[in-house]
């Protein structure tokens, strides 16, 4: 009884109110974390569904909505157009300098239609030595 009387005395009332506000804030943040967990699980379920769907063939007509294309695997066949290849400089991977290779892939039977393919990262030493292929 004496402890409660001290907590609500003029001397401690400010500190008591501050502690109660902080406790309420932490409780609210706990519920916010649970809401974020539900949102993340819903996003993961949508992503898993897209990844488990059969790959799209880029030579065939594609779905009309952009949402149907998100996170989907695709298949395409064609020939790389090395004459139009682009090199993205100043790329790092695991702390090592290098470049990224972006090469158009001309889709088979589609004329001049191409898909830009990121063929990956190459160490700077290989780029400097001209060993790109």
mmCIF file of N, CA and C in Angstrom, residues 55-59 73-77:
data_model
loop_
_atom_site.group_PDB
_atom_site.id
_atom_site.type_symbol
_atom_site.label_atom_id
_atom_site.label_comp_id
_atom_site.label_asym_id
_atom_site.label_seq_id
_atom_site.Cartn_x
_atom_site.Cartn_y
_atom_site.Cartn_z
ATOM 1 N N UNK A 55 6.191 -22.555 -66.190
ATOM 2 C CA UNK A 55 6.858 -21.413 -66.841
ATOM 3 C C UNK A 55 6.068 -20.917 -68.049
ATOM 4 N N UNK A 56 6.159 -19.620 -68.282
ATOM 5 C CA UNK A 56 5.531 -19.018 -69.459
ATOM 6 C C UNK A 56 6.486 -19.122 -70.640
ATOM 7 N N UNK A 57 5.943 -19.395 -71.820
ATOM 8 C CA UNK A 57 6.750 -19.411 -73.039
ATOM 9 C C UNK A 57 6.627 -18.034 -73.674
ATOM 10 N N UNK A 58 7.742 -17.325 -73.788
ATOM 11 C CA UNK A 58 7.708 -15.960 -74.303
ATOM 12 C C UNK A 58 7.355 -15.899 -75.786
ATOM 13 N N UNK A 59 7.423 -17.024 -76.503
ATOM 14 C CA UNK A 59 7.045 -17.041 -77.916
ATOM 15 C C UNK A 59 5.528 -17.141 -78.082
ATOM 16 N N UNK A 73 8.473 -17.713 -63.798
ATOM 17 C CA UNK A 73 9.571 -18.243 -64.580
ATOM 18 C C UNK A 73 9.149 -18.243 -66.039
ATOM 19 N N UNK A 74 10.109 -18.080 -66.956
ATOM 20 C CA UNK A 74 9.797 -18.060 -68.380
ATOM 21 C C UNK A 74 10.773 -18.968 -69.123
ATOM 22 N N UNK A 75 10.345 -19.386 -70.295
ATOM 23 C CA UNK A 75 11.231 -20.103 -71.210
ATOM 24 C C UNK A 75 11.197 -19.376 -72.539
ATOM 25 N N UNK A 76 12.327 -19.388 -73.211
ATOM 26 C CA UNK A 76 12.420 -18.758 -74.518
ATOM 27 C C UNK A 76 13.613 -19.382 -75.227
ATOM 28 N N UNK A 77 13.509 -19.467 -76.528
ATOM 29 C CA UNK A 77 14.653 -19.949 -77.297
ATOM 30 C C UNK A 77 14.964 -18.923 -78.371
#
